[in-house]
Tab-separated table of C-alpha atoms in Angstrom:
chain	number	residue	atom	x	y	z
A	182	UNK	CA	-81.241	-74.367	225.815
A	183	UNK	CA	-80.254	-77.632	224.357
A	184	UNK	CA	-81.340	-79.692	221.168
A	185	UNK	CA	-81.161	-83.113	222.036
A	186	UNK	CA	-82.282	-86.068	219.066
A	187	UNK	CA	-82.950	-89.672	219.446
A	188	UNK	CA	-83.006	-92.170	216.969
A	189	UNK	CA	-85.092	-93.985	216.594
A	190	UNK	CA	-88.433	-92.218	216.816
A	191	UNK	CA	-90.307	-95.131	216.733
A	192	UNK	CA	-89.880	-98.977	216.013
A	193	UNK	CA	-91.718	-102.205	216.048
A	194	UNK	CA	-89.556	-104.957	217.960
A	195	UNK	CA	-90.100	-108.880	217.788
A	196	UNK	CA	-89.721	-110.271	221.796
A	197	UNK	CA	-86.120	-111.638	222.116
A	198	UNK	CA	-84.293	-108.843	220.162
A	199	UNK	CA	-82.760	-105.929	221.245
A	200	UNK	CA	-82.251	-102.184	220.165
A	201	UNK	CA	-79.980	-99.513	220.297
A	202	UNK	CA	-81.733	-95.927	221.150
A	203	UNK	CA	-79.046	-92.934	220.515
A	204	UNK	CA	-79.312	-89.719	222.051
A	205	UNK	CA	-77.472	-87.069	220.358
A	206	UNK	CA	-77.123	-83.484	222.064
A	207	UNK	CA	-76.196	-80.241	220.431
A	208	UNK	CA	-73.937	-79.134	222.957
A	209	UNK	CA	-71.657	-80.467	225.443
A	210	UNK	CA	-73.290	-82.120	228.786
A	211	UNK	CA	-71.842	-84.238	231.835
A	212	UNK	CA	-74.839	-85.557	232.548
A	213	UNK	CA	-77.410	-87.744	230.644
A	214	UNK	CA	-80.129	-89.362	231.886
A	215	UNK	CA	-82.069	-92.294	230.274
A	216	UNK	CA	-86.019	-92.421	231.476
A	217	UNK	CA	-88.774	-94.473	230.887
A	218	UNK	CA	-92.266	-93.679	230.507
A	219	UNK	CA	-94.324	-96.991	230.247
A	220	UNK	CA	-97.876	-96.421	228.399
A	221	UNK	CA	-100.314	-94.048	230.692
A	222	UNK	CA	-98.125	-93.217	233.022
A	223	UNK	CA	-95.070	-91.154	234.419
A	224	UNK	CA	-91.542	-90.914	233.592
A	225	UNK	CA	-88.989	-93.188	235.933
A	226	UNK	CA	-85.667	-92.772	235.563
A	227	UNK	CA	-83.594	-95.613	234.355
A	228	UNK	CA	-80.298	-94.685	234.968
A	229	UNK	CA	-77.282	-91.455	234.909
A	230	UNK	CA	-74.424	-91.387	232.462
A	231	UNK	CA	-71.223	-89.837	232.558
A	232	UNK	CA	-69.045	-89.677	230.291
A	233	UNK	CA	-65.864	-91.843	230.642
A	234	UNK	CA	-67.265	-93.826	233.637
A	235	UNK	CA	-70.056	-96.390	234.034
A	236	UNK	CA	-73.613	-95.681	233.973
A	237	UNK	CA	-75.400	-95.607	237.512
A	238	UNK	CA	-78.830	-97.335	237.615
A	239	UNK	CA	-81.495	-97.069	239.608
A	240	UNK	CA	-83.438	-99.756	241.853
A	241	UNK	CA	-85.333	-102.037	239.035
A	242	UNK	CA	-82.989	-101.401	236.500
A	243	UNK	CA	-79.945	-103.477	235.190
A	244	UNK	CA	-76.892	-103.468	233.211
A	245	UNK	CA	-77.481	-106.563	231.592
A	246	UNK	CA	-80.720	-105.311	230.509
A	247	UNK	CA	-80.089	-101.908	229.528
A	248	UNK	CA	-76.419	-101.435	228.753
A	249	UNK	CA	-75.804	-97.935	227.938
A	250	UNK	CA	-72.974	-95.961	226.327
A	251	UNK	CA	-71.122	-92.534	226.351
A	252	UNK	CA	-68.676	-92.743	224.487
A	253	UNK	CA	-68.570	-88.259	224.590
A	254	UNK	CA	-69.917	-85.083	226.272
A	255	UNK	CA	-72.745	-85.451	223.440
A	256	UNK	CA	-74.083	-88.545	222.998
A	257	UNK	CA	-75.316	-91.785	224.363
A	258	UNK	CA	-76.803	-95.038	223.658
A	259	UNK	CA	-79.337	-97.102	225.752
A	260	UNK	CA	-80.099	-100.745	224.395
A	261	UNK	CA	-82.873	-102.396	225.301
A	262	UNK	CA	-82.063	-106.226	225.417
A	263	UNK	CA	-83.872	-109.344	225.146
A	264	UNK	CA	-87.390	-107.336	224.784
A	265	UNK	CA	-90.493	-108.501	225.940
A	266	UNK	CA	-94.060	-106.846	225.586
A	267	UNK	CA	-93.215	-105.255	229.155
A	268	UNK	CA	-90.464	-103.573	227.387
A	269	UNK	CA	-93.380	-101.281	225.193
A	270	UNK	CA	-92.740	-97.844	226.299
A	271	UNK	CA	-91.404	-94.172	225.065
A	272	UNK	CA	-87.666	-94.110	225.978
A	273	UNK	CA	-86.682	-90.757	226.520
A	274	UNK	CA	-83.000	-88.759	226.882
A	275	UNK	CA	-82.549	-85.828	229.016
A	276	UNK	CA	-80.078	-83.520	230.044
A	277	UNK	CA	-80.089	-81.138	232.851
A	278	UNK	CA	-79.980	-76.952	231.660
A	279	UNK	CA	-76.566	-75.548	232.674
A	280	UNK	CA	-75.038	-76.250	236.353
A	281	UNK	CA	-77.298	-76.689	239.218
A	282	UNK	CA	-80.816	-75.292	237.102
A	283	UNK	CA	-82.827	-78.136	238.208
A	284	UNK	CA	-84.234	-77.747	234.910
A	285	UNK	CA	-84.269	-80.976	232.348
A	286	UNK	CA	-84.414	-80.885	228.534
A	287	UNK	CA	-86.033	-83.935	226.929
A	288	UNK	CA	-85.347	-85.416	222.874
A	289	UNK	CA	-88.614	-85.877	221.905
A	290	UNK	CA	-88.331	-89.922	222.998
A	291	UNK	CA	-88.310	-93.582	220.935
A	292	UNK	CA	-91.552	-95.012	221.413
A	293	UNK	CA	-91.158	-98.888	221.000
A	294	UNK	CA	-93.469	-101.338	220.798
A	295	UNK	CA	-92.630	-105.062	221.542
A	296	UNK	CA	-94.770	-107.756	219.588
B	89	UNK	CA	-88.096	-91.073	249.750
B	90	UNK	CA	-89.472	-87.888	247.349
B	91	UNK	CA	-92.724	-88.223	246.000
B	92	UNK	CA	-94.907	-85.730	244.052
B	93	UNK	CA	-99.048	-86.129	243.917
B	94	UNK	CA	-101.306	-84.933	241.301
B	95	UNK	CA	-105.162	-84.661	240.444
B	96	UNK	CA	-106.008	-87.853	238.913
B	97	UNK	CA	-107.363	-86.961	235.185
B	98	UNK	CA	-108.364	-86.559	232.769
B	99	UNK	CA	-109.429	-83.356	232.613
B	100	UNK	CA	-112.105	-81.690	230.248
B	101	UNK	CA	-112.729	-78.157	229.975
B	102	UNK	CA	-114.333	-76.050	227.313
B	103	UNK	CA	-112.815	-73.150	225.814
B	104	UNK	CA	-112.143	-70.352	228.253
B	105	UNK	CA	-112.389	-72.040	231.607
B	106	UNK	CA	-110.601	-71.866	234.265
B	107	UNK	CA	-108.051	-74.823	235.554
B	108	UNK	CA	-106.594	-75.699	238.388
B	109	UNK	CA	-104.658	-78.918	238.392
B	110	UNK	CA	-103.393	-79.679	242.068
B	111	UNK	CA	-99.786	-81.030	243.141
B	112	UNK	CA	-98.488	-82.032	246.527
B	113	UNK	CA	-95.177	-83.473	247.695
B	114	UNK	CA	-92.922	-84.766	250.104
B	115	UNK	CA	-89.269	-83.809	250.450
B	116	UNK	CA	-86.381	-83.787	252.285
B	117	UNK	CA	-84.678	-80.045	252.302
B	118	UNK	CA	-85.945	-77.381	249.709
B	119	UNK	CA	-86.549	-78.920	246.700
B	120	UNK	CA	-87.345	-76.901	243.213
B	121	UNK	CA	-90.618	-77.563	241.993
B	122	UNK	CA	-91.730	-77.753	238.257
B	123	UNK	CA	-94.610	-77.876	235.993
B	124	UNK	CA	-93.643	-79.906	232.369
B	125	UNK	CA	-95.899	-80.245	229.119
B	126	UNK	CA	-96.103	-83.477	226.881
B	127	UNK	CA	-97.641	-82.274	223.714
B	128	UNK	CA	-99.725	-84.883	221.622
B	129	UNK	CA	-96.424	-86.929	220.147
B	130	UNK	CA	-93.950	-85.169	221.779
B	131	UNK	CA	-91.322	-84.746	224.210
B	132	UNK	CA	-91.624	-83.396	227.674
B	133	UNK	CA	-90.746	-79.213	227.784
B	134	UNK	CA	-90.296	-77.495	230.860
B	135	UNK	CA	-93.647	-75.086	231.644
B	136	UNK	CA	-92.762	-73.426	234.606
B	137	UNK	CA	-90.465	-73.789	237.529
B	138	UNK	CA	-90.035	-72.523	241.273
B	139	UNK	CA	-87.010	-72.711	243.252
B	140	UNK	CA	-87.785	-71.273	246.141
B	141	UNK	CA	-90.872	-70.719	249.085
B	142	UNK	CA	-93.334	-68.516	247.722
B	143	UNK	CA	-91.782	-68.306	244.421
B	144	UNK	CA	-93.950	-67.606	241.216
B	145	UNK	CA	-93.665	-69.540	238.223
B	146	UNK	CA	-95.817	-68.450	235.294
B	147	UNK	CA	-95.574	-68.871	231.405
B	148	UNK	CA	-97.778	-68.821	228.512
B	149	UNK	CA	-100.788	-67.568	231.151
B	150	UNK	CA	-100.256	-70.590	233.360
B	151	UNK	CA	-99.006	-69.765	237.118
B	152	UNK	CA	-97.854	-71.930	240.160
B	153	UNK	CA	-96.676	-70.703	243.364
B	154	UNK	CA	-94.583	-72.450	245.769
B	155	UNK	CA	-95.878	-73.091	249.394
B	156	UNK	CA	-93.884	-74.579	251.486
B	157	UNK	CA	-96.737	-74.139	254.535
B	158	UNK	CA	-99.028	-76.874	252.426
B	159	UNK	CA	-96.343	-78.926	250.598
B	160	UNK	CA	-98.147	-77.718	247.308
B	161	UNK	CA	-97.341	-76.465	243.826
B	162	UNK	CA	-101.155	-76.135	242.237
B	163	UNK	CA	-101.307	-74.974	238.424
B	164	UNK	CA	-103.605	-72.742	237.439
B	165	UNK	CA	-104.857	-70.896	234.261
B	166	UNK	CA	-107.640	-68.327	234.045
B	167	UNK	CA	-108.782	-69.128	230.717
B	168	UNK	CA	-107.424	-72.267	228.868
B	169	UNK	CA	-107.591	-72.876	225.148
B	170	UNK	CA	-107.942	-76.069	222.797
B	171	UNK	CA	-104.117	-75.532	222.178
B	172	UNK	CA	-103.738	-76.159	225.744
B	173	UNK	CA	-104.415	-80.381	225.564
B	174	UNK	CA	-101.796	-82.588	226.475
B	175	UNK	CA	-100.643	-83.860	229.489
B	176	UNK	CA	-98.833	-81.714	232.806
B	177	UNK	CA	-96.127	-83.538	234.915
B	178	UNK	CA	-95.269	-81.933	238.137
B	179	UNK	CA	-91.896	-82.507	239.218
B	180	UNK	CA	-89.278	-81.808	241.854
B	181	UNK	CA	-85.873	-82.116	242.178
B	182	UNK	CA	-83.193	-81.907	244.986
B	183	UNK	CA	-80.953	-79.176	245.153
B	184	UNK	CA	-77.727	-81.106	244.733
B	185	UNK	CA	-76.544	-81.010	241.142
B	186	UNK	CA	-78.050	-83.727	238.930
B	187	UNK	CA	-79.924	-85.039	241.623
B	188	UNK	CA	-82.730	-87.545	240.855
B	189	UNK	CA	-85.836	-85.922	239.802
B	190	UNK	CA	-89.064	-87.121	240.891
B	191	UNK	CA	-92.113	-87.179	238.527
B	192	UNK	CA	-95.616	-87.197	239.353
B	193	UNK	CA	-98.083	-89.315	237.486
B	194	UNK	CA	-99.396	-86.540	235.211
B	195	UNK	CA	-102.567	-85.434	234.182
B	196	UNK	CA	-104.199	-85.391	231.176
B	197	UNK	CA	-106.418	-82.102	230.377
B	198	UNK	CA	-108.528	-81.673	227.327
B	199	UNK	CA	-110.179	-78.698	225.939
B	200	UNK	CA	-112.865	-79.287	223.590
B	201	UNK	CA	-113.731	-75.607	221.439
């Protein structure tokens, strides 16, 4: 199993800022993935990181609007930027269990809420 | 593309009763099929899983079996308890290696004592 910890747990934004959401993991990973899970309803994935290359995103999201880091094999940044009230959600790191499990571990997400 | 259905909640159940909380998808290939918890504040953790056709998944008295015939992946419990409240995300995923993981809308289920 992996222990993965985000920082912050929760946080109270003003619209226009932005915020850096670290993801630390226990052990070493290739493969983090940044998800979104807007109030009520499912998780969407945002986008993949590797380490030592650039982050892919998926359809909807941007770099511009949330740059992410991985600086190492255990941990990652995703910064929310230029928030809005559409922003509000739980941000949540995951990591997949071993090589090819299909299985996902989950830090126990950064809820935000955008003013 | 993949897409995974569920039972539109909430659900509410007293003490001891059965559940059954339905899942459907569509996929390309043979996808593995999961069942995660979201506890009241906290992250997601896997419940169950099923990688193959016919495949059993069970933990903590919940079960799901895999049929491929009917697309389907229903969870079931014979006798649920208060502890049991939060909300159940059925999932797939391809079987490439970190391959995108598809989430269905979850559903919330609440057991009153």
């Amino acid at each position: 199993s992996a222990v993965i910890s985000q920082k912050p747990s929760r946080d109270i934004c003003q619209r226009g800022t932005s915020l850096t959401i670290q993801c630390q993991v226990d052990s070493q990973v290739t493969m983090m993935f940044w998800y979104r899970q807007q109030p009520g309803q499912s998780l969407t994935l945002i986008a993949t990181a590797n380490q030592g290359s650039e982050a892919t995103y998926e359809s909807g999201f941007v770099i511009d609007k949330f740059p992410i880091s991985r600086p190492n094999l255990t941990f990652s940044t995703l910064t929310v930027s230029n928030m809005s009230p559409e922003d509000s959600s739980i941000y949540l790191c995951s990591v997949e269990a071993g090589t090819n499990t299909g299985e996902l571990f989950f830090g126990e997400g950064s809820r935000l809420t955008v003013l | 593309g993949d897409s995974v259905t569920q039972m539109e909640g909430p659900v509410t159940l007293s003490e001891e009763a059965f559940l059954t909380i339905n899942c459907t998808y569509t996929a390309t290939g043979y996808p593995s099929l999961f069942w995660y918890v979201q506890y009241p504040g906290e992250g997601l953790q896997l419940l169950l899983k099923a990688t193959k056709a016919d495949d059993k998944g069970s933990n903590k008295g919940f079960e799901a079996t895999y049929r491929k015939e009917t697309t389907s992946f229903h969870l079931e419990k014979g006798s649920v308890q208060v502890s049991d409240s939060a909300v159940y995300f059925c999932a797939l995923s391809g079987p490439l290696h970190g391959q995108n993981f598809v989430f269905g809308p979850g559903t919330r289920l609440s057991v009153l004592p």
